[in-house]
Amino acid sequence: MPRLTLDGIAKNFGGVPALADVTLDIAPGTVHAVLGENGAGKSTLMNILSGLYRPDAGTVRLDGRVVPPGDPKLALDHGFGMIHQHLTLVDRFTGAENIALATGGGVGTGVIAAAAAGRALARDLGFSVDLDRRVEEMPPGMRQRVEILKVLVRGATIVVLDEPTSVLTPAEASSLMAALRRLAAAGRTVLLVTHKLAEVFAAADAVTVLRRGRLVATLPIAAVDADGLAALMVGPGEAAMPAPAAGAEVMPAPAAGHDNAVPVLEVAALDVDDDAGRPAVRGVSFRIHEGEVLGIAGVDGNGQAELAEALAGLRRPRSGDVLVDGVTVEPGRPRQRLARHRVAYVPRDRHHAGLVLDMDGSRNLILRDVDRPPVRRRFGIIDRVLAAARLTRAVADFDVRGAVNGPVRALSGGNQQKLVLARELGHQPRLLIAEQPTKGLDVAATAFVQRKVLALTATGAAVLYISTELDELRMVADRIAVMSGGRITGILSRDDADLQSLGRLMGGIDRPSTDDTAGAAA
Amino acid sequence: MIDLFTNPTALADLFATMLRLSVPLVFAAIGGVFSERAGMVNISLEGSMILGAFGASWGAIAGGSAGFGVVAGALAGGLLGAGFGIATVYAGANQIVAGIGANLLGLGVAAFLHRLTATGRAAENRVPGFADITIPGLADIPIVGKALFATDPMTWAAILAVPLAALVLARTGLGLRLKAVGENPRAADVAGLSVRLYRLGAVTLCGMLAGLGGAVLVLSQVFLFTEGMTAGKGFIAVAAVILGRWSPLGAAAACLLFGLSDAIQLRLQFANTDVPYQLFVVLPYLAAILTLVGLVGRSRAPQASGQFYRRESR
Amino acid sequence: MSVDLRRLAAGPAVPVGAVVLALAVGGLLIAATGGDPIDLGGQIVDRVLLDYWGISDLLARMAPLLLAGIAVAIPLRAGLYNVGAEGQIYMGGLFATVVALRMPDDANALLAITAATLAGALGGALWAGIAGVLKARRGIDEVVTTLLMNYVALNLISYAASGPLKAPGAPYPYSPEVPDIVRLPLMMADTEAHIGLLVGLAVAVIARIALARTAWGFGVEVAGKAPGAAHYAGIAVGRTTIIAFALGGAAAGLAGAFEVIGLKHRLFAGFASGYGYDGLVVAFLAGGDPVWSMVAAAFMALLRTAVTTLKSAGLDATAVTIVQGLIVLFAASGLALQRHGAFDRLFARTRPAPTQPPASASGTASASGTVQP
Amino acid sequence: ADEAVRVAAVLPGSIRDQAWNQSAYEGLMKAKETMGLDVAYAEGVAEPDQLSAMRDFARRGYGVVIGHGGEFQDPAEKLARQFKDTLFVVSSGAEAGGNVATINFDYTQLGYVLGYMAAKLSTSGTIGWLGATEIKFSTELVDGYTKGAEAGRPGTRVLVTYMGDWNDVAKGKEAASAQISQGADVIFPTMDLASNGALTAAREAGIKAFGIYYDAIVDWPETVVQSVIMDVNAALVHFLEDAKAGKAGGKAYVYGLDTPDAARFGSFHADVPAEVKAEVDQLISDLASGKRKI
Ligand SMILES: Nc1ncnc2c1ncn2[C@@H]1O[C@H](COP(=O)(O)OP(=O)(O)OP(=O)(O)O)[C@@H](O)[C@H]1O
Ligand SMILES: Nc1ncnc2c1ncn2[C@@H]1O[C@H](COP(=O)(O)OP(=O)(O)OP(=O)(O)O)[C@@H](O)[C@H]1O
Ligand SMILES: [Mg+2]
Ligand SMILES: [Mg+2]
């Protein structure tokens, strides 16, 4: 008998169907992957399981008994525990307090017990977290780990994970997958939403594919391969986007060494502090040349965010120089960065900095240049036609799905990310700084973005590509720098960047650097 | 005037005045802290205070003792808080507008019922209030002794309420959950907490505490109810919550600041008859603003402050 | 065909219904205290809505209410609560009076009026600007500063009227009357309905265009809705805060100036009491939109006028205050329920379930097909 | 005139303020009873609404429209030009003329008596006066009070507090306490409801106080030693009799000790020494007869 049965689940938002007639059985003791394109309805379905959304029709049964819909408390009592795509943490609480909030009960706050349980579990999972730190001061990866701990500590019997690994390092991700297998082995039921097919094959027993709100197939893992899944997700008759690996072929990587190339970005002896005034970036120097992609690898929280913000003009460096096309970028003047230096920036947190969630798609697309022609017309009036045209193009180019004419808050996570990318890539930048740009994107969109990035380099632009995913970096970057403890511990050419050497550099073990400023000085 | 700050009797007196002016504010402001920490901007404290004052007067007269007054005052204030909560938490009414409406309602109902139940002569409506209780020995401590240890139970209740509220917020699961509701209702919701119940509870508690603040005026200070007797104290309590950075201790300190500057200005007036009295009247407000300017660091309201929470909106 | 309830719910039916409900409760209350609610309702219609003087009263009150609403609405767009329109109105009145009293009798009327008006706007802007600067530069919560500054402004006016600006020999603390040339022309002869309302309406339209259609307004909105994104987009949140506050204060200052040069013709303490706080209701009922504020201001003006009418009809003032509070509470709740689509859902449930999208036939046959009620 | 005189009053505050507004309300109700007048009133009318409230009454045919407070002077003058047949009356008003009348009590004179008596009663040599805001009513009262104190005993210190509020009872109590702690042993609170707080403070401290508007000793038997009675009813009756006879016009009616039915003093407390009583009574009669000027 199935542990969990979904029967005829349907959900509309403002009359637009997000899910229709989803019927599905899930066996106990299995990891069940749920796949689908951005906006396919995965999160909606998971939110229905966790009681956050009330389905318009259909029932959820646990061991044959109906779970009353639309009540998170009841769902928790039934053993459901969900890791949300957009984290549900209290920013001003510490990690331990967030865990205590979920575990609850007792006379005191339960923070001490929560912290102990959280630490023990983190050790098991190989997660590095500082549970005494406030969430708002944590790097995204650590927040994600807290969100995971919060649910697992509670001892959920049905664990629902909505894209839990999008900001984890490969090591953490694989350790999480192993943990999920152990949970399944212990008889728990795991639902895993992910865009990473590798994770599906590593952890799942069965896989369900959603397409535009409908269930297309549920298959045992043995019965599918990557291409098959991709085809199921996209559906027949739709032009499948090129496979990820094709990206690299769009623009052959320039030969190593850039003796004749023109540097677009020059960073010299840059020191940047974090919000608390502690040094986060220490003496970083590097160059990116025309047509080049420099990847930055490393466990997040090692200064990548501060580096990106400093380069984007959002954070005033303590010292050091940043030059774009040979012109010094004045610190703390984001407008200059946008208008003069043509630096595009995809921030790591689309909800905090990337989007105005309460504005519609077209308004989010003019966010960067609303105060300049052509968007700004006479008397400061905004050209709405132009904004609308931008939206139309973005929707077409990036295949954005959902109600783009309403507040973008309602869009699925992946589709929100596509809007950010559409805006940042749409201005022919000279330099693109991208932090985790494919976070939450589906397979096809990821490939598309990577192709776009490489196409950008064909115009002579330079790209700084920050990611915790080594595979992705190896696909797009010409060289990969590793950041550890605020320093660049080494820069490797793509071909040298094997897991071992990268891992060593991440550990902070310095190695003779191939830093090109050093080369230039010689 | 130097006399005012050097003469021990005058100082003791100043201290006592400060305390008495602050106590009603302290109750209301602590209520405000609970409400605000749960994400509810509640400017209906004034309405709850006046209803509390009326309830205290009615209860004490009907029940024949101050104890009944305390209960009735808290209930009356809490009722308005609950009404405000239903309008804002369930119907989603804007908290500021609903607060203004609730204030009108509170002022109206208190006066309306007072007219129904009492005559227009003060002496005929005198309320059996609390008598001062003197603790021998302690009451003789210079300056603070008399004010703190020869006083009525409501003052002690206020003094106890402050650390108690701080303790609840900082050291209990209830406090943790309440703060979570105010910071990130979505996080609280997925943790299985009923955001609506917590918020409704917080504003009801807030109303009750504000009601107690009103009750203090009647039961410990003037022993009668009069229309409009709160005279804007509820708004000062709202200011104290923010001035005190949403913490019970801070809010209480802010109330003391208001009380102190009012106590001082009432005394400074006689010695400086050539200075326009308006300057003295605004002293508490100026002191509060200057204190804010002097404090270092930014104060942050709870993140979801004033926001209506709806489960299915993202 | 039956009436489409959902269409009605989306229209004015809900706020109107809420007001009707509040009136019904108020009517019961009035009946309980021996009044005749039907007769009183009739009197309000006769004496306020269908009457030259009643309408003039309505228009005279609408002007400061609308401007006070805008004073709240502009900073609100930047995510800021301006609780200080009351004080800003007073400061506007003060500045306008000071300038108006200095106008020579043979000055050009248009110039004189403009000067006094601009002075009023400046007074309000400066007063609000203080809160804006404190917020932007020191992070000081604007609710508390604006609230407290109301008391300061009130006493400042009281001082000015009883001290430096006091009319010679005045029995009561008030300033001399402002010269005739700075007095605002009337829209309706012999009434108080001055042309300040027209200015207010124009300000509302301009504010709406500036907020909704211009790059500046866009920046204000982003600063209010997503400070992180504003920082990212290079919008100076601090400067936006100050400007939004100053502009809001200017609107309130206009209201104060018009109360002096259009209505009272002199300055005294409490000359416009309550308009600033009512402005909060106006702005929030209008969802922060200056144009919708016109409707909300008309509503609040009607409420104020009706309240006076009820009182002079011999109704107990406390009962009137209760009805007033209920109306504000119910209107806010009704509007909110409507905006959040509660009525849509309610009516949707009573209607036949929405038809499935046509593609549904091709899916796996749903086992039960039961629809949740 | 044959028609019954219809009288309406616009009151700025609550008819239950135990002071200014209540006295007018009660006066009006008494006038209704005793003179059979058709009366109406609107209470708690805020500043911005005062003019239209008055106009409303004028339009509904009330022949006499009272604005109860100096702030009604301007509205009354404006309306007087429009409604020529209506008599507008401003209590505490400044200027009479045409169809605007003013009703005033001789606040200076009344304050003088109490200041004199306070100085006589005070053992500390310090007395207090409390008011809300600086309006004519207050400034004249305090002026008379101070002069009277000086006449009663030269060198008497008069503490003056303006609270900035009429009805804040708790603050009234603290304001009085502050005066008491500075040595005041006789106080004269002149606010509205807030006076209750000041009298409470006086009672608790066991010092003496004066009442206002009515003979407050009935409510504060331990505390109030004398009250200045401003009998709005009697004032109205005076005025309305003129009006009924068609004699009332834009006159300035001032009620002082020479019209004792309108302005007088109440009962002495039993503890007031006989010689003080005698001196005060003498003062009152001298002032009433005009023998003595301030
Ligand atoms: N609360 C909501 N309000 C309005 N529309 C919503 C809401 N939640 C989801 N939707 C809509 O439902 C559709 C499905 O969204 P959902 O988040 O389930 O997609 P998803 O499969 O999780 O996509 P992604 O991979 O991008 O996270 C989208 O079109 C989205 O806009
Ligand atoms: N205060 C309000 N009360 C009721 N409905 C409102 C209110 N404010 C806005 N609405 C509704 O929301 C709709 C959108 O309002 P909005 O002000 O955004 O208009 P708009 O036509 O989109 O103008 P713009 O594009 O310039 O912002 C309005 O057409 C109206 O139906
Ligand atoms: Mg999703
Ligand atoms: Mg719009």
PDB file of N, CA, C and O in Angstrom, chain A residues 94 112 144 183 193 353 378 408 438 448 457 500 517:
ATOM      1  N   THR A  94      18.855  33.591  15.339  1.00  0.00           N
ATOM      2  CA  THR A  94      20.015  32.761  15.046  1.00  0.00           C
ATOM      3  C   THR A  94      19.539  31.452  14.430  1.00  0.00           C
ATOM      4  O   THR A  94      18.347  31.138  14.443  1.00  0.00           O
ATOM      5  N   ILE A 112      18.662  25.958  23.405  1.00  0.00           N
ATOM      6  CA  ILE A 112      19.882  25.187  23.710  1.00  0.00           C
ATOM      7  C   ILE A 112      19.748  23.761  23.193  1.00  0.00           C
ATOM      8  O   ILE A 112      20.646  23.238  22.508  1.00  0.00           O
ATOM      9  N   GLN A 144      20.638  27.851   3.699  1.00  0.00           N
ATOM     10  CA  GLN A 144      20.008  26.650   3.151  1.00  0.00           C
ATOM     11  C   GLN A 144      20.218  25.465   4.089  1.00  0.00           C
ATOM     12  O   GLN A 144      19.320  24.669   4.326  1.00  0.00           O
ATOM     13  N   LEU A 183      17.556   8.140   5.131  1.00  0.00           N
ATOM     14  CA  LEU A 183      16.202   8.352   5.644  1.00  0.00           C
ATOM     15  C   LEU A 183      15.240   7.353   5.028  1.00  0.00           C
ATOM     16  O   LEU A 183      14.404   6.741   5.714  1.00  0.00           O
ATOM     17  N   VAL A 193      12.353  17.778  -4.965  1.00  0.00           N
ATOM     18  CA  VAL A 193      12.214  18.580  -6.179  1.00  0.00           C
ATOM     19  C   VAL A 193      13.603  19.087  -6.538  1.00  0.00           C
ATOM     20  O   VAL A 193      14.303  19.649  -5.690  1.00  0.00           O
ATOM     21  N   ALA A 353      17.670  41.612  -3.541  1.00  0.00           N
ATOM     22  CA  ALA A 353      18.227  42.703  -4.329  1.00  0.00           C
ATOM     23  C   ALA A 353      17.837  42.669  -5.796  1.00  0.00           C
ATOM     24  O   ALA A 353      17.849  43.678  -6.475  1.00  0.00           O
ATOM     25  N   ARG A 378      10.486  62.658 -21.900  1.00  0.00           N
ATOM     26  CA  ARG A 378      10.360  64.037 -21.474  1.00  0.00           C
ATOM     27  C   ARG A 378       9.634  64.162 -20.140  1.00  0.00           C
ATOM     28  O   ARG A 378       8.736  63.366 -19.853  1.00  0.00           O
ATOM     29  N   VAL A 408       5.645  40.196  -9.601  1.00  0.00           N
ATOM     30  CA  VAL A 408       6.467  39.028  -9.914  1.00  0.00           C
ATOM     31  C   VAL A 408       6.574  38.086  -8.713  1.00  0.00           C
ATOM     32  O   VAL A 408       7.059  36.962  -8.837  1.00  0.00           O
ATOM     33  N   THR A 438      22.365  30.548 -12.272  1.00  0.00           N
ATOM     34  CA  THR A 438      21.407  29.527 -12.702  1.00  0.00           C
ATOM     35  C   THR A 438      20.682  28.915 -11.519  1.00  0.00           C
ATOM     36  O   THR A 438      20.018  27.896 -11.650  1.00  0.00           O
ATOM     37  N   PHE A 448      20.457  27.489 -21.560  1.00  0.00           N
ATOM     38  CA  PHE A 448      20.233  28.706 -22.317  1.00  0.00           C
ATOM     39  C   PHE A 448      21.055  29.857 -21.739  1.00  0.00           C
ATOM     40  O   PHE A 448      21.704  30.604 -22.474  1.00  0.00           O
ATOM     41  N   THR A 457      30.359  36.871 -24.362  1.00  0.00           N
ATOM     42  CA  THR A 457      31.814  36.991 -24.504  1.00  0.00           C
ATOM     43  C   THR A 457      32.206  37.168 -25.968  1.00  0.00           C
ATOM     44  O   THR A 457      33.227  37.781 -26.265  1.00  0.00           O
ATOM     45  N   GLN A 500      40.237  17.639  -7.500  1.00  0.00           N
ATOM     46  CA  GLN A 500      41.250  17.551  -6.443  1.00  0.00           C
ATOM     47  C   GLN A 500      41.962  18.881  -6.221  1.00  0.00           C
ATOM     48  O   GLN A 500      42.041  19.371  -5.097  1.00  0.00           O
ATOM     49  N   THR A 517      48.068  38.925 -12.813  1.00  0.00           N
ATOM     50  CA  THR A 517      48.762  40.160 -12.446  1.00  0.00           C
ATOM     51  C   THR A 517      50.205  39.833 -12.075  1.00  0.00           C
ATOM     52  O   THR A 517      51.113  40.596 -12.367  1.00  0.00           O
TER      53      THR A 517
END
